[in-house]
Coordinates of C-alpha atoms in Angstrom, one line a residue:
X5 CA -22.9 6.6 61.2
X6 CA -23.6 4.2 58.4
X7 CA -24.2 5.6 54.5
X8 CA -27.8 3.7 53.7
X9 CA -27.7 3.4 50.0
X10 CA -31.1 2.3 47.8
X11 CA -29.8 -0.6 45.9
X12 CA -33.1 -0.3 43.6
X13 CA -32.4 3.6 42.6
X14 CA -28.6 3.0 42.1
X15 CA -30.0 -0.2 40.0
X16 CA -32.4 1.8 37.7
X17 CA -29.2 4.7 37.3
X18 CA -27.3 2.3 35.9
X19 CA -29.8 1.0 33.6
X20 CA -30.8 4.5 32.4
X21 CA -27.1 5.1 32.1
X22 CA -26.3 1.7 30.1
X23 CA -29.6 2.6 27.8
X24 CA -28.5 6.0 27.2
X25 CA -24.6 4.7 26.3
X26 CA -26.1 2.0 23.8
X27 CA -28.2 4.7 22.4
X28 CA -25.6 6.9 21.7
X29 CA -23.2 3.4 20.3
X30 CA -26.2 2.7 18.1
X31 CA -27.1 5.8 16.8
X32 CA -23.2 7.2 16.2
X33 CA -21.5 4.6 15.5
X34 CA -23.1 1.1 15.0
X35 CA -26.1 2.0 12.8
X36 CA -24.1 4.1 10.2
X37 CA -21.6 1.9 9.5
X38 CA -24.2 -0.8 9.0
X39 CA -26.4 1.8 7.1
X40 CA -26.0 -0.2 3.7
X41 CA -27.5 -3.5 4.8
X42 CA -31.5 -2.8 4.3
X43 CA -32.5 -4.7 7.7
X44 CA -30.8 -2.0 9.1
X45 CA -32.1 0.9 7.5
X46 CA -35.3 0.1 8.5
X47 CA -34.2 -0.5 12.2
X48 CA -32.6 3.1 12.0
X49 CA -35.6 4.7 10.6
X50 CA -38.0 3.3 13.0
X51 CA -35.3 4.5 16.1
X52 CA -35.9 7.6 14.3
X53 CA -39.1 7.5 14.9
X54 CA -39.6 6.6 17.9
X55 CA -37.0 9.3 19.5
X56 CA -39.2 11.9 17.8
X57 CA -42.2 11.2 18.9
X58 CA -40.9 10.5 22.5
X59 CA -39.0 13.7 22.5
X60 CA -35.7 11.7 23.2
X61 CA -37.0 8.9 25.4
X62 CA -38.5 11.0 28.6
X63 CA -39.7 7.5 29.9
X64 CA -37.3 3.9 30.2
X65 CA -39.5 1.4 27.5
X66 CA -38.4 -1.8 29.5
X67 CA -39.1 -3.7 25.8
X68 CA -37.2 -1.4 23.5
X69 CA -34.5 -1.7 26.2
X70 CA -34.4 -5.3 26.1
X71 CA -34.8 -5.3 22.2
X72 CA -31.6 -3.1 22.1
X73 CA -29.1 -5.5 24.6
X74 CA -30.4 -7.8 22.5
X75 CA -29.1 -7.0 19.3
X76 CA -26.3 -5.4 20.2
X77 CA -25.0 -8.5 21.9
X78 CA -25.9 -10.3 18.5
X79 CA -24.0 -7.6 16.5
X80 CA -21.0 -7.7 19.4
X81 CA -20.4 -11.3 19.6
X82 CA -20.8 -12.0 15.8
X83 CA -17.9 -9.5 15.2
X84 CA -16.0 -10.3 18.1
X85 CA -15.5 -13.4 18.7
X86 CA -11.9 -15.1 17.7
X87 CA -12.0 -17.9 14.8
X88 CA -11.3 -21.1 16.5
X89 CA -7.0 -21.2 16.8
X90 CA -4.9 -24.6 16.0
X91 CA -1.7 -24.2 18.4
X92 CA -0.1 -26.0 16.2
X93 CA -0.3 -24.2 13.3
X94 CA 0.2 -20.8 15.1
X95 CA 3.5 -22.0 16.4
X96 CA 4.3 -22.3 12.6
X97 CA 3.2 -18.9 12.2
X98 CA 4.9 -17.4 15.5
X99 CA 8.1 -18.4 13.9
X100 CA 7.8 -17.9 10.2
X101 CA 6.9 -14.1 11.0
X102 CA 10.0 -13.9 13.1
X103 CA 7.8 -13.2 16.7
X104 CA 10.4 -15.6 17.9
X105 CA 13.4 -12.8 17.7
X106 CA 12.2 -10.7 20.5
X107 CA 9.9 -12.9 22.3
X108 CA 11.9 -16.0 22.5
X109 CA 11.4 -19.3 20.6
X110 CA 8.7 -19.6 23.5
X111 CA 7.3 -16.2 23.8
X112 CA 8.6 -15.9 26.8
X113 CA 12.7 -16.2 26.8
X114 CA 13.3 -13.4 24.7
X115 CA 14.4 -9.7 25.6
X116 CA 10.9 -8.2 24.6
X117 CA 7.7 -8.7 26.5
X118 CA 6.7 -12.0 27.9
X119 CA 3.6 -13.5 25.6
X120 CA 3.4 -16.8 27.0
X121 CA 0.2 -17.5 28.4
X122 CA -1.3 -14.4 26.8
X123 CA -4.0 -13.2 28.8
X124 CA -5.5 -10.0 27.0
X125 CA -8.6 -11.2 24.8
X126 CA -8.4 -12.1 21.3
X127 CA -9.8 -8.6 19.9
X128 CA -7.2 -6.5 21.9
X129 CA -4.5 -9.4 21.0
X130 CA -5.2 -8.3 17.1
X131 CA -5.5 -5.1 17.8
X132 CA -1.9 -5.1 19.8
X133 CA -0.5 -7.0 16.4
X134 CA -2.1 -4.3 13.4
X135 CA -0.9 -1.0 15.2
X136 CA 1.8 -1.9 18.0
X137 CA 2.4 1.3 20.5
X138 CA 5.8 -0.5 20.9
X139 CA 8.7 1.2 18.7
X140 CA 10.6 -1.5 17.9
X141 CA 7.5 -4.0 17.3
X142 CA 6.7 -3.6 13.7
X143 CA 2.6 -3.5 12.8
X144 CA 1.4 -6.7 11.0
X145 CA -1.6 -5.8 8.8
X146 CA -4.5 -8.4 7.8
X147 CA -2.6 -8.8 4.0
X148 CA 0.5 -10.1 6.0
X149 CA -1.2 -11.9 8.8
X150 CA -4.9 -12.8 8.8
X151 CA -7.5 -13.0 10.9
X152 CA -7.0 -16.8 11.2
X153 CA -3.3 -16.9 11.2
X154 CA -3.7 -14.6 14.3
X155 CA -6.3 -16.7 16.1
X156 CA -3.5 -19.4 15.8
X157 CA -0.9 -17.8 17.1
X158 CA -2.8 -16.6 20.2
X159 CA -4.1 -20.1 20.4
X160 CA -0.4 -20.9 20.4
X161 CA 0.2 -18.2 22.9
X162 CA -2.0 -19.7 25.6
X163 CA -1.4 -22.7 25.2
X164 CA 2.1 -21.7 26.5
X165 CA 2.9 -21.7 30.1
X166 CA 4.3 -18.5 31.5
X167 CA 7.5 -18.1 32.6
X168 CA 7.8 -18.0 36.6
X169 CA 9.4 -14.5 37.9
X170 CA 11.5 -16.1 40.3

């Protein structure tokens, strides 16, 4: 016998559960750490507000909901979002920090991990260079590569076809 499942109740679960996970983002961890800007402060103290006289939102507010997407997606893509890469230049850099030793002249004809192609996105890719899980990969902070000099060396990185696995 066939499960009948209400699409629209599974639909508004997921939206109370997405509103109550930006809620929790927002309050604990985005909204402190941008506490200093004054924009902000107001935005916190009117949240504040709002959850006190609502008794921590007993009722889904469709407009503070889509207020909230809103500038989160602002506040996620601003910070997010990798400088443009020159392949070029990230070549340069690929070799000049000595990437090429492990990973090949190619980043993908060494004995390490094959980078070629690179298919993880550009905020895990810098987060993989700053504090490597790998023992033998040393970490490369932002004073000895940048923020730039690593958008060019994953442009470089994709730019670079995989090697086959045959």
């Amino acid at each position: 016998m066939p499960l009948s499942v209400d699409r629209a109740a599974i639909s508004t679960l997921q939206i109370i559960f997405w509103f109550f996970c930006m809620k929790i983002i927002c309050l604990k961890v985005l909204i402190p750490a941008l506490l200093p800007f004054t924009g902000i402060r107001i935005l916190f103290t009117f949240l504040n507000e709002q959850l006190k006289e609502t008794g921590m939102l007993h009722t889904l507010n469709p407009r503070m909901l889509a207020m909230g997407l809103l500038f989160l997606g602002l506040v996620f893509s601003a910070g997010c979002s990798a400088p443009p890469g020159n392949p070029a230049d990230g070549q340069r850099w690929y070799l000049m920090n000595n990437c090429s030793s492990c990973h090949g002249p190619h980043g993908n004809d060494g004995r390490a991990v094959n980078i070629a192609g690179i298919d993880m996105n550009f905020g895990s890719f810098v987060r993989k260079l700053r504090t490597t899980d790998a023992p033998i990969m040393p970490p490369f902070p932002e004073e000895k590569v940048s923020k730039q000099d690593a958008a060019d060396i994953y442009a470089y990185l994709q730019s670079i076809k995989p090697k086959s696995n045959q």
